[in-house]
Amino acid sequence: MNPLVEKLTLDEKAGLVSGAAFWTTRPVDRVGIPSITMTDGPHGVRMQRKGEDHLGINASEPATCFPTASLTGSTWNPELLRQMGAALGDESRALDVDILLGPGVNIKRSPLCGRNFEYLSEDPFHAGVLGTAFVQGVQSRGVGSSVKHFAANNQETDRMRVDAQVDERSLREIYFPAFERIVREANPATVMCSYNKVNGTYASQNHWLLTDVLRGDWGFEGYVVSDWGAVVDPVAAVAAGLDLEMPSTGDRSPEAIVAAVRAGTLDEILLDQAVSRVLGVHERLRGSQDAEASADFDAHHALARTIAADGAVLLANEGNLLPLDPSEGGQIAVIGEFARTPRYQGAGSSHVNPTRLDEALTEIGKRSSRPVEFAPGFSFEGDSDDLLHLEAVDLASQSEVVLLFLGLPDRDESEGFDRTHLLIPETQRTLLAKIAAVNANVVVVLSNGGVVTLDSIVGVAPAILEMWLAGQASGGAAADIIFGISEPGGRLAETIPLDLAHTPAHVNWPGENGVVRYGEGFHVGYRWYDATDRPVAFPFGYGLGYTSFSHDDLSVSVADATVAQATVQVTVTNTGQRAGSDVVQVYVTDNTASVARPIRELKAFEKVWLEPGEQRVVTLTLDERSFAFWGPTGWTVEPGAFTIHVGSHSQNLPFQNVITLDVEAPTPMLDNSSTLQEWASHPVGLPVLQGAMSNTGQPADALTNEESLPLFGSMPLRTILGFAQQSAGVSFDIDEALQQLLGAVDDASGVATSSR
């Protein structure tokens, strides 16, 4: 307990767990407790000195607008995420911000989520590795990070109150691991709870989430802050493990907490613990901050440009149309309003006032000595663009190559609402078809936060460059890639489907009557497409570059088969004529699982940069969690065969190696509802049950022989005992009999193997 707590009055303690204003906490000057400032967000510091709001409506101080998470996730580059985090930490300090609200590590359950641009991935391992690096970078500068939104916050529709009903295994395997990794490896200052309910209880007052899992299972040492306005009942929230409600509710929440303590409905020790956690984090942050703070905005702009190129995904490049020669060749037509008016960030709470803004049209002109002409092609205001189409098609017909900038306007995706389809606007699709009819050399450059279906583009445009929402340096990064100054280094962090109806959450989206059921379970993203054998437009992990690579000499070694660990080595060679990056991806298949498992899961990756002809041995480690699933007793690794796949994306894994783990088989738990089959399969339960049968004068295998077990195996033993009681005409306490059997199992095992 923080020693300051005992010096505080009840009113002061209640005030410390509720904000003072929109972005600040309450000070207690008489004991030297300062106010702490927080602000958004995950890709830029949105510091508002006046006109505060939580949806990015009012102005904020200039700060570097880095690429959004849809792009940074596509970098597969933890080091760049760490550098970005450090830069954001520097800017936070320069703007007197103590805690930065980010990163967002919610899983991309559906491509329709309007806030997917703020989230890193459809895969929990991938999101966890990148999110950890980001938090480490931010906090290396003495600024706290707030990892959000915990938990199961995967849609904007009815987000303030929807009940996300998710089975525990899916939570543990898909929706929790990114948070867990960050908590264990980066020690974030805060975790932000989400608005929604999780299995019937608001996240802000969910004791299982905030106390049992976050603190009990993972050892979280920071404090839990609410999403802005997420607290429904401040007393229940404190009791559940929430430490700070934001923003201020005036005196309403503090007064309710004080009244509850005085009435005995809230244990004051729970309030003291919350205050202690808040003070501990704030003291840690203030103790690690330098007296002088500054930010190099020019260097940060250059970093934003590097990141934007590293996360841009080259989806198609037929005939090696890209990169273009900046000096040799005919006229270049730049078409599309996005080239002149870039869409480089999403709308909502993460909206940043950039320090500067690179426009693709200007940057292309700077780099090219070839003639460059522009036509807007379409407007953002409406879909009646016939005259603009005519002008653009005429320009395309007179040019050697067309750079066509397409994408989603702000009105199509944002925090606060979900998308209803995956299409780019019809006017843009029509324009592409018209241009392709007069010019075969079309490069489509996309600007969008969430994925779009590409059936109107693939096969029409020979080159497709997905730039996502690439931040304030997006225009420069696009020009760098187009002319080969930079390589498109991105690999998809989410599957691009052929059709919305193919997506895993489609039949349950977005729920009804205040409830959304995660009926797809752990089959999210590529796990779903693998399990259902559905074709996709572009798979998870996919991305082209300007060079080529080979993977050779795969080896997988297991030092001790009784320990679930393995080392993967593969030799990567740049077989092309240019320097470039390759992402080695390792997936694991459990060949002998006793439960349903995904076909394969990403468990390791590494991005390497190689010069032409350069060769490097990449070594990756698979730990116990790489082989585990969540079972009734927790994380479980079963003995048996596992296939290790290595390749360039989730559907291109040509290198495979099978290993066998001889780990100790997990002992299943028995309880009052266990079936006869579960008793018969239990190494201790079977002899205990057979002994009990013998003691009644029955054959030991009367219930477990080859005739009885198929007939009665699926029945709970409790039910069978009830039938036996009736048929024998004897009276005995069924609950007591079960407890005796379960106790005998524990005694024979020497450990608690039953749940009584």
PDB file of N, CA and C in Angstrom, residues 164-167 516-521:
ATOM      1  N   ALA A 164     -21.004  -8.467 -25.319  1.00  0.00           N
ATOM      2  CA  ALA A 164     -20.215  -9.397 -26.128  1.00  0.00           C
ATOM      3  C   ALA A 164     -20.178 -10.741 -25.413  1.00  0.00           C
ATOM      4  N   GLN A 165     -20.850 -11.718 -25.987  1.00  0.00           N
ATOM      5  CA  GLN A 165     -20.915 -13.045 -25.373  1.00  0.00           C
ATOM      6  C   GLN A 165     -19.893 -13.950 -26.055  1.00  0.00           C
ATOM      7  N   VAL A 166     -18.834 -14.252 -25.303  1.00  0.00           N
ATOM      8  CA  VAL A 166     -17.683 -14.969 -25.843  1.00  0.00           C
ATOM      9  C   VAL A 166     -17.310 -16.086 -24.885  1.00  0.00           C
ATOM     10  N   ASP A 167     -17.086 -17.288 -25.418  1.00  0.00           N
ATOM     11  CA  ASP A 167     -16.650 -18.379 -24.556  1.00  0.00           C
ATOM     12  C   ASP A 167     -15.239 -18.100 -24.053  1.00  0.00           C
ATOM     13  N   VAL A 516     -24.215  -9.417 -28.872  1.00  0.00           N
ATOM     14  CA  VAL A 516     -23.502  -9.945 -30.032  1.00  0.00           C
ATOM     15  C   VAL A 516     -22.806 -11.229 -29.598  1.00  0.00           C
ATOM     16  N   ARG A 517     -23.109 -12.303 -30.303  1.00  0.00           N
ATOM     17  CA  ARG A 517     -22.555 -13.619 -29.967  1.00  0.00           C
ATOM     18  C   ARG A 517     -21.368 -13.923 -30.872  1.00  0.00           C
ATOM     19  N   TYR A 518     -20.268 -14.262 -30.270  1.00  0.00           N
ATOM     20  CA  TYR A 518     -19.055 -14.587 -31.018  1.00  0.00           C
ATOM     21  C   TYR A 518     -19.117 -16.061 -31.418  1.00  0.00           C
ATOM     22  N   GLY A 519     -20.071 -16.358 -32.304  1.00  0.00           N
ATOM     23  CA  GLY A 519     -20.349 -17.745 -32.653  1.00  0.00           C
ATOM     24  C   GLY A 519     -19.235 -18.436 -33.397  1.00  0.00           C
ATOM     25  N   GLU A 520     -18.334 -17.663 -34.013  1.00  0.00           N
ATOM     26  CA  GLU A 520     -17.218 -18.278 -34.731  1.00  0.00           C
ATOM     27  C   GLU A 520     -16.129 -18.780 -33.792  1.00  0.00           C
ATOM     28  N   GLY A 521     -16.251 -18.450 -32.494  1.00  0.00           N
ATOM     29  CA  GLY A 521     -15.277 -18.927 -31.520  1.00  0.00           C
ATOM     30  C   GLY A 521     -13.884 -18.418 -31.821  1.00  0.00           C
TER      31      GLY A 521
END
